[in-house]
Short mmCIF file of C-alpha atoms in Angstrom, two decimals:
data_model
loop_
_atom_site.label_atom_id
_atom_site.label_comp_id
_atom_site.label_asym_id
_atom_site.label_seq_id
_atom_site.Cartn_x
_atom_site.Cartn_y
_atom_site.Cartn_z
CA UNK A 1 -34.72 36.47 -71.22
CA UNK A 2 -34.77 38.88 -68.23
CA UNK A 3 -37.01 41.38 -70.18
CA UNK A 4 -39.29 38.79 -71.92
CA UNK A 5 -39.80 36.16 -69.41
CA UNK A 6 -41.80 36.69 -66.26
CA UNK A 7 -40.82 33.10 -65.00
CA UNK A 8 -37.09 33.93 -65.31
CA UNK A 9 -37.58 37.19 -63.26
CA UNK A 10 -39.83 35.56 -60.68
CA UNK A 11 -37.47 32.49 -60.02
CA UNK A 12 -34.30 34.73 -60.20
CA UNK A 13 -35.81 37.23 -57.69
CA UNK A 14 -37.04 34.55 -55.35
CA UNK A 15 -33.56 32.75 -55.37
CA UNK A 16 -31.79 36.00 -54.68
CA UNK A 17 -34.09 36.98 -51.79
CA UNK A 18 -33.98 33.33 -50.57
CA UNK A 19 -30.07 33.62 -50.70
CA UNK A 20 -30.26 36.77 -48.67
CA UNK A 21 -32.52 35.15 -46.12
CA UNK A 22 -30.35 32.01 -45.75
CA UNK A 23 -27.32 34.23 -45.46
CA UNK A 24 -28.69 36.05 -42.57
CA UNK A 25 -30.21 33.15 -40.90
CA UNK A 26 -27.04 31.00 -41.48
CA UNK A 27 -24.73 34.00 -40.20
CA UNK A 28 -26.88 34.19 -37.09
CA UNK A 29 -26.97 30.45 -36.47
CA UNK A 30 -23.15 30.39 -37.09
CA UNK A 31 -22.74 33.15 -34.51
CA UNK A 32 -24.92 31.40 -31.83
CA UNK A 33 -23.02 28.12 -32.42
CA UNK A 34 -19.66 29.86 -32.17
CA UNK A 35 -20.63 31.83 -28.92
CA UNK A 36 -22.10 28.50 -27.45
CA UNK A 37 -18.98 26.56 -28.25
CA UNK A 38 -16.60 29.26 -26.80
CA UNK A 39 -18.71 29.74 -23.68
CA UNK A 40 -18.68 26.13 -22.88
CA UNK A 41 -15.12 25.82 -23.84
CA UNK A 42 -14.18 28.99 -21.72
CA UNK A 43 -16.05 27.69 -18.64
CA UNK A 44 -14.40 24.27 -18.76
CA UNK A 45 -10.76 25.56 -19.08
CA UNK A 46 -11.36 28.20 -16.35
CA UNK A 47 -12.52 25.49 -13.98
CA UNK A 48 -9.73 23.17 -15.07
CA UNK A 49 -7.16 25.93 -14.66
CA UNK A 50 -8.69 26.72 -11.18
CA UNK A 51 -8.40 22.98 -10.11
CA UNK A 52 -4.84 22.92 -11.40
CA UNK A 53 -3.85 25.90 -9.54
CA UNK A 54 -5.59 24.89 -6.33
CA UNK A 55 -3.96 21.44 -6.41
CA UNK A 56 -0.49 22.96 -7.18
CA UNK A 57 -0.91 25.29 -4.18
CA UNK A 58 -1.95 22.56 -1.77
CA UNK A 59 1.11 20.47 -3.12
CA UNK A 60 3.48 23.24 -2.37
CA UNK A 61 1.96 23.87 1.17
CA UNK A 62 2.48 20.20 1.91
CA UNK A 63 6.11 20.47 1.28
CA UNK A 64 7.97 22.90 3.38
CA UNK A 65 10.92 24.58 1.87
CA UNK A 66 13.46 27.53 2.40
CA UNK A 67 14.95 30.33 0.16
CA UNK A 68 17.59 27.93 -0.92
CA UNK A 69 15.16 25.63 -2.72
CA UNK A 70 12.77 28.35 -4.39
CA UNK A 71 14.01 27.13 -7.85
CA UNK A 72 13.22 23.55 -7.06
CA UNK A 73 9.85 24.54 -5.90
CA UNK A 74 9.04 26.26 -9.23
CA UNK A 75 10.18 22.97 -11.08
CA UNK A 76 8.07 21.09 -8.62
CA UNK A 77 5.26 23.27 -9.30
CA UNK A 78 5.26 23.29 -13.06
CA UNK A 79 6.46 19.80 -14.00
CA UNK A 80 3.28 17.89 -12.85
CA UNK A 81 1.14 20.47 -14.67
CA UNK A 82 3.39 20.29 -17.90
CA UNK A 83 3.11 16.62 -17.92
CA UNK A 84 -0.67 16.66 -17.52
CA UNK A 85 -0.96 19.34 -20.11
CA UNK A 86 0.95 17.34 -22.77
CA UNK A 87 -1.47 14.47 -22.09
CA UNK A 88 -4.60 16.57 -21.84
CA UNK A 89 -3.48 19.08 -24.72
CA UNK A 90 -2.82 22.41 -22.97
CA UNK A 91 0.34 24.22 -22.34
CA UNK A 92 1.54 26.22 -19.16
CA UNK A 93 3.84 29.14 -18.18
CA UNK A 94 5.05 29.91 -14.79
CA UNK A 95 6.40 33.42 -14.57
CA UNK A 96 7.06 36.04 -11.88
CA UNK A 97 4.70 38.81 -11.31
CA UNK A 98 5.91 41.66 -13.41
CA UNK A 99 5.66 45.31 -12.74
CA UNK A 100 2.98 47.18 -14.60
CA UNK A 101 3.90 47.85 -18.36
CA UNK A 102 6.63 45.06 -18.29
CA UNK A 103 6.47 42.23 -20.93
CA UNK A 104 6.55 38.51 -20.38
CA UNK A 105 9.77 36.61 -21.51
CA UNK A 106 11.31 33.40 -21.40
CA UNK A 107 14.18 34.33 -19.23
CA UNK A 108 14.45 35.20 -15.39
CA UNK A 109 13.31 31.91 -14.06
CA UNK A 110 10.23 31.50 -16.21
CA UNK A 111 9.28 27.95 -16.59
CA UNK A 112 6.95 26.59 -19.49
CA UNK A 113 5.84 23.83 -21.57
CA UNK A 114 8.70 22.90 -24.04
CA UNK A 115 8.27 24.28 -27.61
CA UNK A 116 5.83 26.89 -26.47
CA UNK A 117 6.46 30.53 -27.54
CA UNK A 118 6.07 32.42 -24.18
CA UNK A 119 4.88 35.48 -26.37
CA UNK A 120 1.49 33.32 -26.85
CA UNK A 121 0.51 34.75 -23.66
CA UNK A 122 -1.38 37.92 -24.35
CA UNK A 123 0.07 41.26 -22.93
CA UNK A 124 -3.18 42.47 -21.76
CA UNK A 125 -3.37 39.28 -19.46
CA UNK A 126 0.10 39.92 -18.03
CA UNK A 127 -0.79 43.59 -17.49
CA UNK A 128 -3.77 42.33 -15.56
CA UNK A 129 -1.66 40.37 -12.94
CA UNK A 130 0.65 43.31 -12.60
CA UNK A 131 -2.21 45.22 -10.89
CA UNK A 132 -4.56 42.64 -9.65
CA UNK A 133 -4.18 39.02 -8.14
CA UNK A 134 -7.62 38.03 -9.42
CA UNK A 135 -7.82 35.19 -11.84
CA UNK A 136 -8.58 36.20 -15.48
CA UNK A 137 -8.76 34.71 -19.06
CA UNK A 138 -8.46 35.87 -22.58
CA UNK A 139 -8.46 34.77 -26.16
CA UNK A 140 -5.03 34.49 -27.91
CA UNK A 141 -2.94 33.02 -30.72
CA UNK A 142 -1.00 30.11 -29.37
CA UNK A 143 2.33 29.27 -31.22
CA UNK A 144 4.00 25.76 -30.45
CA UNK A 145 6.14 23.42 -32.00
CA UNK A 146 4.48 20.16 -33.32
CA UNK A 147 6.07 16.62 -33.51
CA UNK A 148 7.83 17.56 -36.69
CA UNK A 149 9.50 20.74 -35.00
CA UNK A 150 7.52 23.28 -37.06
CA UNK A 151 5.83 26.12 -35.29
CA UNK A 152 1.94 25.97 -35.53
CA UNK A 153 -0.39 28.84 -34.79
CA UNK A 154 -4.01 27.95 -33.48
CA UNK A 155 -6.57 29.94 -31.56
CA UNK A 156 -6.50 29.37 -27.75
CA UNK A 157 -7.84 30.50 -24.44
CA UNK A 158 -5.25 31.85 -21.96
CA UNK A 159 -6.13 31.54 -18.19
CA UNK A 160 -4.14 33.03 -15.45
CA UNK A 161 -4.01 32.67 -11.69
CA UNK A 162 -1.36 33.30 -9.00
CA UNK A 163 0.24 31.14 -6.55
CA UNK A 164 2.61 31.96 -3.69
CA UNK A 165 5.83 29.94 -3.32
CA UNK A 166 6.52 29.00 0.38
CA UNK A 167 10.26 28.99 -0.27
CA UNK A 168 10.73 32.77 -0.92
CA UNK A 169 7.08 33.95 -0.32
CA UNK A 170 6.94 35.62 -3.80
CA UNK A 171 3.78 35.39 -5.93
CA UNK A 172 3.99 33.90 -9.40
CA UNK A 173 1.55 33.62 -12.12
CA UNK A 174 0.52 30.39 -13.89
CA UNK A 175 -0.59 30.88 -17.49
CA UNK A 176 -2.69 27.89 -18.93
CA UNK A 177 -3.15 27.96 -22.74
CA UNK A 178 -5.83 25.64 -24.04
CA UNK A 179 -5.99 25.38 -27.72
CA UNK A 180 -9.36 25.64 -29.58
CA UNK A 181 -8.68 23.14 -32.43
CA UNK A 182 -11.61 20.96 -31.57
CA UNK A 183 -14.01 23.98 -31.37
CA UNK A 184 -12.53 25.31 -34.84
CA UNK A 185 -13.09 21.78 -36.35
CA UNK A 186 -16.63 21.68 -35.14
CA UNK A 187 -17.36 25.33 -36.31
CA UNK A 188 -15.77 24.33 -39.66
CA UNK A 189 -18.05 21.32 -39.80
CA UNK A 190 -21.11 23.32 -38.87
CA UNK A 191 -20.05 26.05 -41.58
CA UNK A 192 -19.81 23.09 -44.19
CA UNK A 193 -23.15 21.70 -43.17
CA UNK A 194 -24.80 25.10 -43.20
CA UNK A 195 -23.42 25.89 -46.69
CA UNK A 196 -24.49 22.71 -48.11
CA UNK A 197 -28.01 22.87 -46.60
CA UNK A 198 -28.14 26.43 -47.90
CA UNK A 199 -27.27 25.32 -51.47
CA UNK A 200 -29.57 22.52 -51.37
CA UNK A 201 -32.45 24.79 -50.04
CA UNK A 202 -31.67 27.36 -52.63
CA UNK A 203 -31.98 24.82 -55.38
CA UNK A 204 -35.09 23.27 -53.83
CA UNK A 205 -36.74 26.71 -53.65
CA UNK A 206 -35.66 27.64 -57.26
CA UNK A 207 -37.27 24.49 -58.32
CA UNK A 208 -40.29 24.77 -56.35
CA UNK A 209 -40.61 28.58 -57.51
CA UNK A 210 -40.10 27.45 -61.16
CA UNK A 211 -42.93 24.74 -61.08
CA UNK A 212 -45.30 27.16 -59.36
CA UNK A 213 -44.69 30.05 -61.70
CA UNK A 214 -44.93 27.48 -64.62
CA UNK A 215 -48.51 26.73 -63.60
CA UNK A 216 -49.21 30.39 -63.71
CA UNK A 217 -47.15 31.29 -66.74
CA UNK A 218 -48.01 28.58 -69.16
CA UNK A 219 -51.66 29.60 -69.55
CA UNK A 220 -50.37 33.21 -70.11
CA UNK A 221 -47.98 32.02 -72.68
CA UNK A 222 -50.79 29.82 -74.46
CA UNK A 223 -53.24 33.00 -74.36
CA UNK A 224 -50.39 35.05 -75.92
CA UNK A 225 -49.88 32.62 -78.62
CA UNK A 226 -53.76 32.51 -79.37
CA UNK A 227 -53.91 36.28 -79.35
CA UNK A 228 -51.13 36.42 -81.88
CA UNK A 229 -52.91 33.95 -84.10
CA UNK A 230 -56.20 35.86 -83.74
CA UNK A 231 -54.23 38.99 -84.68
CA UNK A 232 -53.10 37.29 -87.70
CA UNK A 233 -56.51 36.60 -88.98
CA UNK A 234 -57.02 33.01 -87.53
CA UNK A 235 -60.42 34.07 -85.91
CA UNK A 236 -61.51 30.53 -85.02
CA UNK A 237 -58.70 30.14 -82.42
CA UNK A 238 -59.75 29.59 -78.85
CA UNK A 239 -58.14 28.92 -75.46
CA UNK A 240 -58.64 25.34 -73.88
CA UNK A 241 -60.57 25.76 -70.50
CA UNK A 242 -59.83 23.33 -67.75
CA UNK A 243 -60.95 23.60 -64.17
CA UNK A 244 -62.79 26.52 -62.49
CA UNK A 245 -60.12 28.52 -60.96
CA UNK A 246 -59.17 32.35 -61.95
CA UNK A 247 -57.12 31.16 -64.87
CA UNK A 248 -59.83 29.12 -66.23
CA UNK A 249 -62.41 32.04 -65.78
CA UNK A 250 -59.88 34.08 -67.58
CA UNK A 251 -59.69 31.66 -70.46
CA UNK A 252 -63.57 31.64 -70.64
CA UNK A 253 -63.66 35.40 -70.85
CA UNK A 254 -61.10 35.53 -73.38
CA UNK A 255 -63.04 32.92 -75.55
CA UNK A 256 -66.25 35.00 -75.25
CA UNK A 257 -64.09 38.12 -76.19
CA UNK A 258 -62.72 36.34 -79.15
CA UNK A 259 -66.04 35.03 -80.23
CA UNK A 260 -67.53 38.62 -80.17
CA UNK A 261 -64.64 40.01 -81.99
CA UNK A 262 -64.97 37.26 -84.52
CA UNK A 263 -68.74 38.07 -85.06
CA UNK A 264 -68.09 42.00 -85.27
CA UNK A 265 -65.23 41.44 -87.58
CA UNK A 266 -67.35 39.09 -89.95
CA UNK A 267 -70.11 41.59 -89.85
CA UNK A 268 -67.80 44.44 -90.70
CA UNK A 269 -66.27 42.36 -93.52
CA UNK A 270 -69.49 41.59 -94.93
CA UNK A 271 -70.46 45.28 -94.74
CA UNK A 272 -67.26 46.27 -96.51
CA UNK A 273 -67.89 43.47 -99.06
CA UNK A 274 -71.24 44.71 -99.76
CA UNK A 275 -70.06 48.38 -99.93
CA UNK A 276 -67.27 47.37 -102.31
CA UNK A 277 -69.92 45.29 -104.35
CA UNK A 278 -72.10 48.21 -104.40
CA UNK A 279 -69.59 50.92 -105.41
CA UNK A 280 -68.35 48.52 -108.20
CA UNK A 281 -71.77 47.61 -109.42
CA UNK A 282 -72.90 51.36 -109.38
CA UNK A 283 -69.66 52.44 -111.12
CA UNK A 284 -70.26 49.84 -113.80
CA UNK A 285 -73.93 50.47 -114.19
CA UNK A 286 -73.44 54.10 -114.43
CA UNK A 287 -71.31 53.84 -117.51
CA UNK A 288 -74.04 53.05 -119.89
CA UNK A 289 -76.25 56.06 -119.01
CA UNK A 290 -73.27 58.21 -118.72
CA UNK A 291 -72.31 57.36 -122.16
CA UNK A 292 -75.72 58.41 -123.42
CA UNK A 293 -75.50 61.66 -121.42
CA UNK A 294 -72.24 62.31 -122.62
CA UNK A 295 -73.25 62.14 -126.26
CA UNK A 296 -76.12 64.42 -125.73
CA UNK A 297 -73.88 66.91 -123.70
CA UNK A 298 -71.30 66.85 -126.66
CA UNK A 299 -74.19 67.71 -129.20
CA UNK A 300 -75.35 70.55 -126.81
CA UNK A 301 -71.85 71.69 -126.18
CA UNK A 302 -70.92 71.90 -129.86
CA UNK A 303 -74.00 73.85 -130.59
CA UNK A 304 -73.68 76.36 -127.58
CA UNK A 305 -73.01 79.37 -129.89
CA UNK A 306 -76.58 79.08 -131.27
CA UNK A 307 -78.05 79.21 -127.69
CA UNK A 308 -78.74 82.34 -125.79
CA UNK A 309 -76.32 83.35 -123.09
CA UNK A 310 -77.85 81.40 -120.20
CA UNK A 311 -78.31 78.19 -122.31
CA UNK A 312 -74.89 78.33 -123.69
CA UNK A 313 -73.51 78.64 -120.00
CA UNK A 314 -75.52 75.64 -118.99
CA UNK A 315 -74.08 73.66 -121.76
CA UNK A 316 -70.58 74.52 -120.79
CA UNK A 317 -71.33 73.70 -117.04
CA UNK A 318 -72.85 70.43 -118.06
CA UNK A 319 -69.75 69.45 -120.17
CA UNK A 320 -67.45 70.33 -117.18
CA UNK A 321 -69.44 68.45 -114.56
CA UNK A 322 -69.48 65.52 -116.83
CA UNK A 323 -65.81 65.53 -117.17
CA UNK A 324 -65.51 65.54 -113.49
CA UNK A 325 -68.13 62.71 -113.12
CA UNK A 326 -66.29 60.53 -115.48
CA UNK A 327 -63.15 61.19 -113.48
CA UNK A 328 -64.93 60.26 -110.32
CA UNK A 329 -66.35 57.01 -111.88
CA UNK A 330 -62.81 56.17 -113.24
CA UNK A 331 -61.42 56.51 -109.69
CA UNK A 332 -64.28 54.55 -108.18
CA UNK A 333 -63.57 51.79 -110.43
CA UNK A 334 -59.74 52.07 -109.59
CA UNK A 335 -60.66 51.69 -105.93
CA UNK A 336 -62.87 48.83 -106.53
CA UNK A 337 -60.06 46.97 -108.23
CA UNK A 338 -57.73 47.61 -105.25
CA UNK A 339 -60.29 46.57 -102.84
CA UNK A 340 -60.95 43.32 -104.77
CA UNK A 341 -57.19 42.70 -105.23
CA UNK A 342 -57.27 42.73 -108.97
CA UNK A 343 -54.87 45.60 -109.43
CA UNK A 344 -51.60 44.50 -111.32
CA UNK A 345 -48.36 46.18 -112.57
CA UNK A 346 -46.86 46.42 -115.82
CA UNK A 347 -43.28 47.28 -114.97
CA UNK A 348 -40.72 48.75 -117.31
CA UNK A 349 -37.28 50.32 -116.82
CA UNK A 350 -38.65 54.02 -116.20
CA UNK A 351 -36.69 57.42 -115.94
CA UNK A 352 -38.60 59.03 -112.96
CA UNK A 353 -37.07 62.53 -114.13
CA UNK A 354 -38.86 62.18 -117.47
CA UNK A 355 -42.18 61.17 -115.78
CA UNK A 356 -41.89 64.20 -113.44
CA UNK A 357 -41.04 66.70 -116.23
CA UNK A 358 -43.95 65.58 -118.25
CA UNK A 359 -46.34 65.98 -115.42
CA UNK A 360 -44.94 69.45 -114.62
CA UNK A 361 -45.30 70.51 -118.04
CA UNK A 362 -48.96 69.16 -118.30
CA UNK A 363 -49.97 70.92 -115.15
CA UNK A 364 -47.98 74.32 -115.73
CA UNK A 365 -51.04 75.89 -117.24
CA UNK A 366 -53.09 75.16 -114.15
CA UNK A 367 -50.31 76.63 -111.94
CA UNK A 368 -49.89 79.60 -113.95
CA UNK A 369 -53.63 80.43 -113.51
CA UNK A 370 -52.92 80.61 -109.77
CA UNK A 371 -49.69 82.30 -110.26
CA UNK A 372 -47.88 79.48 -108.82
CA UNK A 373 -44.20 78.65 -110.26
CA UNK A 374 -43.18 74.97 -110.68
CA UNK A 375 -39.54 73.75 -110.64
CA UNK A 376 -38.11 70.38 -110.97
CA UNK A 377 -34.79 69.72 -108.92
CA UNK A 378 -32.89 66.59 -110.40
CA UNK A 379 -29.32 66.04 -110.74
CA UNK A 380 -29.70 63.40 -113.59
CA UNK A 381 -31.68 60.55 -114.60
CA UNK A 382 -33.12 58.22 -111.93
CA UNK A 383 -34.23 54.82 -113.19
CA UNK A 384 -36.49 52.38 -111.42
CA UNK A 385 -38.56 49.22 -112.47
CA UNK A 386 -42.18 50.72 -112.26
CA UNK A 387 -45.45 50.95 -113.92
CA UNK A 388 -45.30 54.25 -115.89
CA UNK A 389 -49.02 54.85 -116.04
CA UNK A 390 -49.47 54.38 -112.15
CA UNK A 391 -46.28 56.45 -111.23
CA UNK A 392 -47.44 59.21 -113.34
CA UNK A 393 -50.71 59.15 -111.83
CA UNK A 394 -49.28 59.44 -108.30
CA UNK A 395 -46.94 62.28 -109.26
CA UNK A 396 -49.77 64.07 -110.98
CA UNK A 397 -51.93 63.62 -108.00
CA UNK A 398 -49.14 65.19 -105.86
CA UNK A 399 -48.37 68.04 -108.07
CA UNK A 400 -52.06 69.12 -108.46
CA UNK A 401 -52.75 68.75 -104.82
CA UNK A 402 -49.75 71.02 -104.19
CA UNK A 403 -51.17 73.51 -106.66
CA UNK A 404 -54.41 73.40 -104.78
CA UNK A 405 -52.89 74.34 -101.42
CA UNK A 406 -49.70 76.44 -102.40
CA UNK A 407 -49.38 80.10 -102.05
CA UNK A 408 -47.65 82.53 -104.43
CA UNK A 409 -45.22 84.95 -102.73
CA UNK A 410 -42.21 86.91 -103.73
CA UNK A 411 -40.17 85.77 -100.72
CA UNK A 412 -40.46 82.07 -101.30
CA UNK A 413 -38.13 80.06 -99.01
CA UNK A 414 -36.93 77.95 -102.00
CA UNK A 415 -35.49 80.06 -104.69
CA UNK A 416 -36.41 77.57 -107.28
CA UNK A 417 -40.12 78.20 -107.03
CA UNK A 418 -43.39 78.01 -105.10
CA UNK A 419 -43.64 74.23 -105.80
CA UNK A 420 -40.44 72.22 -106.01
CA UNK A 421 -40.50 68.66 -107.11
CA UNK A 422 -37.30 66.78 -106.31
CA UNK A 423 -36.06 63.46 -107.77
CA UNK A 424 -33.12 61.45 -106.23
CA UNK A 425 -31.96 57.98 -106.05
CA UNK A 426 -29.46 55.48 -104.51
CA UNK A 427 -28.30 51.99 -105.02
CA UNK A 428 -31.60 50.51 -103.68
CA UNK A 429 -34.39 53.07 -103.94
CA UNK A 430 -35.58 56.03 -105.90
CA UNK A 431 -37.80 58.93 -104.71
CA UNK A 432 -39.88 61.94 -105.67
CA UNK A 433 -40.60 64.68 -103.14
CA UNK A 434 -43.10 67.48 -103.91
CA UNK A 435 -42.57 70.55 -101.59
CA UNK A 436 -45.14 73.27 -101.28
CA UNK A 437 -45.18 76.29 -98.94
CA UNK A 438 -48.98 76.63 -98.56
CA UNK A 439 -51.11 76.18 -95.51
CA UNK A 440 -49.33 72.99 -94.51
CA UNK A 441 -50.82 70.21 -92.32
CA UNK A 442 -52.00 70.17 -88.64
CA UNK A 443 -50.58 67.68 -86.15
CA UNK A 444 -51.97 64.30 -87.03
CA UNK A 445 -53.16 65.30 -90.40
CA UNK A 446 -50.22 63.77 -92.18
CA UNK A 447 -51.83 60.27 -91.77
CA UNK A 448 -55.36 61.32 -92.16
CA UNK A 449 -54.61 62.92 -95.70
CA UNK A 450 -54.59 59.54 -97.46
CA UNK A 451 -58.21 58.66 -96.24
CA UNK A 452 -60.81 58.53 -98.95
CA UNK A 453 -62.64 61.67 -99.34
CA UNK A 454 -60.78 63.27 -96.45
CA UNK A 455 -60.05 67.22 -96.82
CA UNK A 456 -58.32 69.23 -94.43
CA UNK A 457 -60.60 72.28 -95.18
CA UNK A 458 -63.92 71.12 -96.47
CA UNK A 459 -64.85 74.66 -97.41
CA UNK A 460 -61.83 75.24 -99.60
CA UNK A 461 -62.54 74.92 -103.29
CA UNK A 462 -60.81 72.34 -105.64
CA UNK A 463 -59.05 74.47 -108.36
CA UNK A 464 -58.03 71.11 -109.93
CA UNK A 465 -61.38 69.53 -109.87
CA UNK A 466 -60.34 66.61 -107.83
CA UNK A 467 -62.67 63.82 -106.64
CA UNK A 468 -61.03 63.34 -103.03
CA UNK A 469 -59.64 59.94 -104.02
CA UNK A 470 -56.47 60.90 -105.62
CA UNK A 471 -54.28 60.38 -102.71
CA UNK A 472 -55.92 57.31 -101.65
CA UNK A 473 -55.47 55.80 -105.09
CA UNK A 474 -51.77 57.08 -105.07
CA UNK A 475 -51.08 55.33 -101.60
CA UNK A 476 -52.51 52.05 -103.23
CA UNK A 477 -50.36 52.45 -106.28
CA UNK A 478 -47.20 53.11 -104.06
CA UNK A 479 -48.00 49.91 -101.82
CA UNK A 480 -48.58 47.88 -105.16
CA UNK A 481 -44.88 48.70 -106.14
CA UNK A 482 -43.76 47.82 -102.65
CA UNK A 483 -42.89 51.54 -101.92
CA UNK A 484 -43.93 54.28 -99.52
CA UNK A 485 -46.09 57.51 -99.90
CA UNK A 486 -45.58 59.69 -96.76
CA UNK A 487 -46.58 63.24 -95.92
CA UNK A 488 -45.11 65.97 -93.63
CA UNK A 489 -46.73 69.19 -92.93
CA UNK A 490 -46.64 71.98 -90.51
CA UNK A 491 -49.05 74.85 -90.24
CA UNK A 492 -47.91 77.94 -92.04
CA UNK A 493 -44.66 76.10 -93.43
CA UNK A 494 -46.12 74.21 -95.97
CA UNK A 495 -46.07 70.36 -96.85
CA UNK A 496 -43.94 67.79 -98.51
CA UNK A 497 -45.21 64.54 -99.93
CA UNK A 498 -42.68 61.86 -100.70
CA UNK A 499 -42.87 58.82 -102.98
CA UNK A 500 -40.12 56.37 -102.47
CA UNK A 501 -39.99 53.21 -104.92
CA UNK A 502 -37.48 50.15 -104.90
CA UNK A 503 -35.04 50.47 -107.86
CA UNK A 504 -35.77 46.76 -108.65
CA UNK A 505 -39.36 45.25 -108.46
CA UNK A 506 -39.83 43.03 -105.54
CA UNK A 507 -36.91 44.26 -103.45
CA UNK A 508 -37.69 45.54 -99.96
CA UNK A 509 -37.25 49.12 -99.10
CA UNK A 510 -35.11 50.10 -96.11
CA UNK A 511 -34.53 53.84 -96.51
CA UNK A 512 -35.33 56.77 -98.81
CA UNK A 513 -32.71 58.80 -100.64
CA UNK A 514 -34.64 61.93 -99.83
CA UNK A 515 -35.57 63.16 -96.28
CA UNK A 516 -39.27 63.32 -95.44
CA UNK A 517 -38.87 66.60 -93.40
CA UNK A 518 -37.46 69.09 -95.78
CA UNK A 519 -34.13 71.12 -94.83
CA UNK A 520 -36.06 74.36 -95.00
CA UNK A 521 -38.67 73.03 -92.53
CA UNK A 522 -38.32 75.94 -90.21
CA UNK A 523 -38.83 78.46 -93.02
CA UNK A 524 -42.35 80.28 -92.80
CA UNK A 525 -44.20 81.85 -95.59
#
């Protein structure tokens, strides 16, 4: 889906980017809300702690005392603050000012709210008052017993300020610890609200993106479907045009292109039909005069010994060219049957090895004239359901074509001969490969070699007297069997043609028992 659907990629990418943007904005808003809540809370608790300290100092000054009642003054100082703290939700610790580096403990006359862990006062704040009498505050973690007697830990703000007891003239430090439970709950509520809003916004963005991309992707999908139907031959298919936007103009242009293609294809089909009809008609019409010419040529050929030298040679040339002309007519008629779809198979259980040996024996004279050695490489019978006439014609075309292009040399890469015909089979397919060590094929010629009348070297003479249609007819014969006919070649390394047929008629081929590229492909002649 990710690779095939633009809509999926656009929606997913948009939602991913939106999630990143929402995350960044949400984090920024959360930080601003947190800082605002804490700043307001700190200002409030610092002011409240200053008021408590000022009232306590005024209360102590209004009550004269001596060294004997210093402990009483500490209690008198702390108890009202503790009572108000229990009612208003904060805790208090009264401790003597320590030396720098000393820690705060619950002993030594320290007064504090019941249930409070004195260690909740941050050491940094204690160290501050060991060096300076100025009020200060700090964030901390406050530990205090709840109503059930369990210790609770919560975020808090610790505010400290110093007072002086009239009884002994010593400075003591009041530490106020204000829990941040309300702020934490507010921040959690904001977090939940932001999360819910982010999820809802993400879904809305995804839905909107889906709907928007659908308006663009749907016409593209319709155009793809119409293009596929056009490619399948349904040339009358057109896109429905609605509106005047860019997509509508694209649909109009597409329809115009389809109409032009349809007209061109119909014109080409008509030209092709006329061409096939012309070839078929000419081939049939030439049969009658060719028969007459053949009869006259036979008479002249049989009487050539009674002629002078030049006339006798002319009779022989006439007979030879008439043979070639008849072969060309037969090939043209066969091609016209393929074009008309009138070709049919007469299948039988066939041993391809026997067919190959029969073809090699019949073409050995031609090979000997050129000094070419032919060899058959087959381990045993290879049977397949095929048309014997057509298969033999394919093999004959491949072998004679190899003879035309092979070279004779004593250092042949294949010890079997200059041309080797291999036959092999497996459970599903049977194959015949014809390997020669001639001029080979240039890049791209392995596909062009099956074109009608195509020749790699137009100046090269045809030793076998071919018509230029042999490989084209062979390819059609292979396709008629549901098989393959493929070519491989390399300049200077020769060529190999491979015919692959299904063992059972109508079965689909998946692989060939013989490789297309021979094992000795690197050998050079």
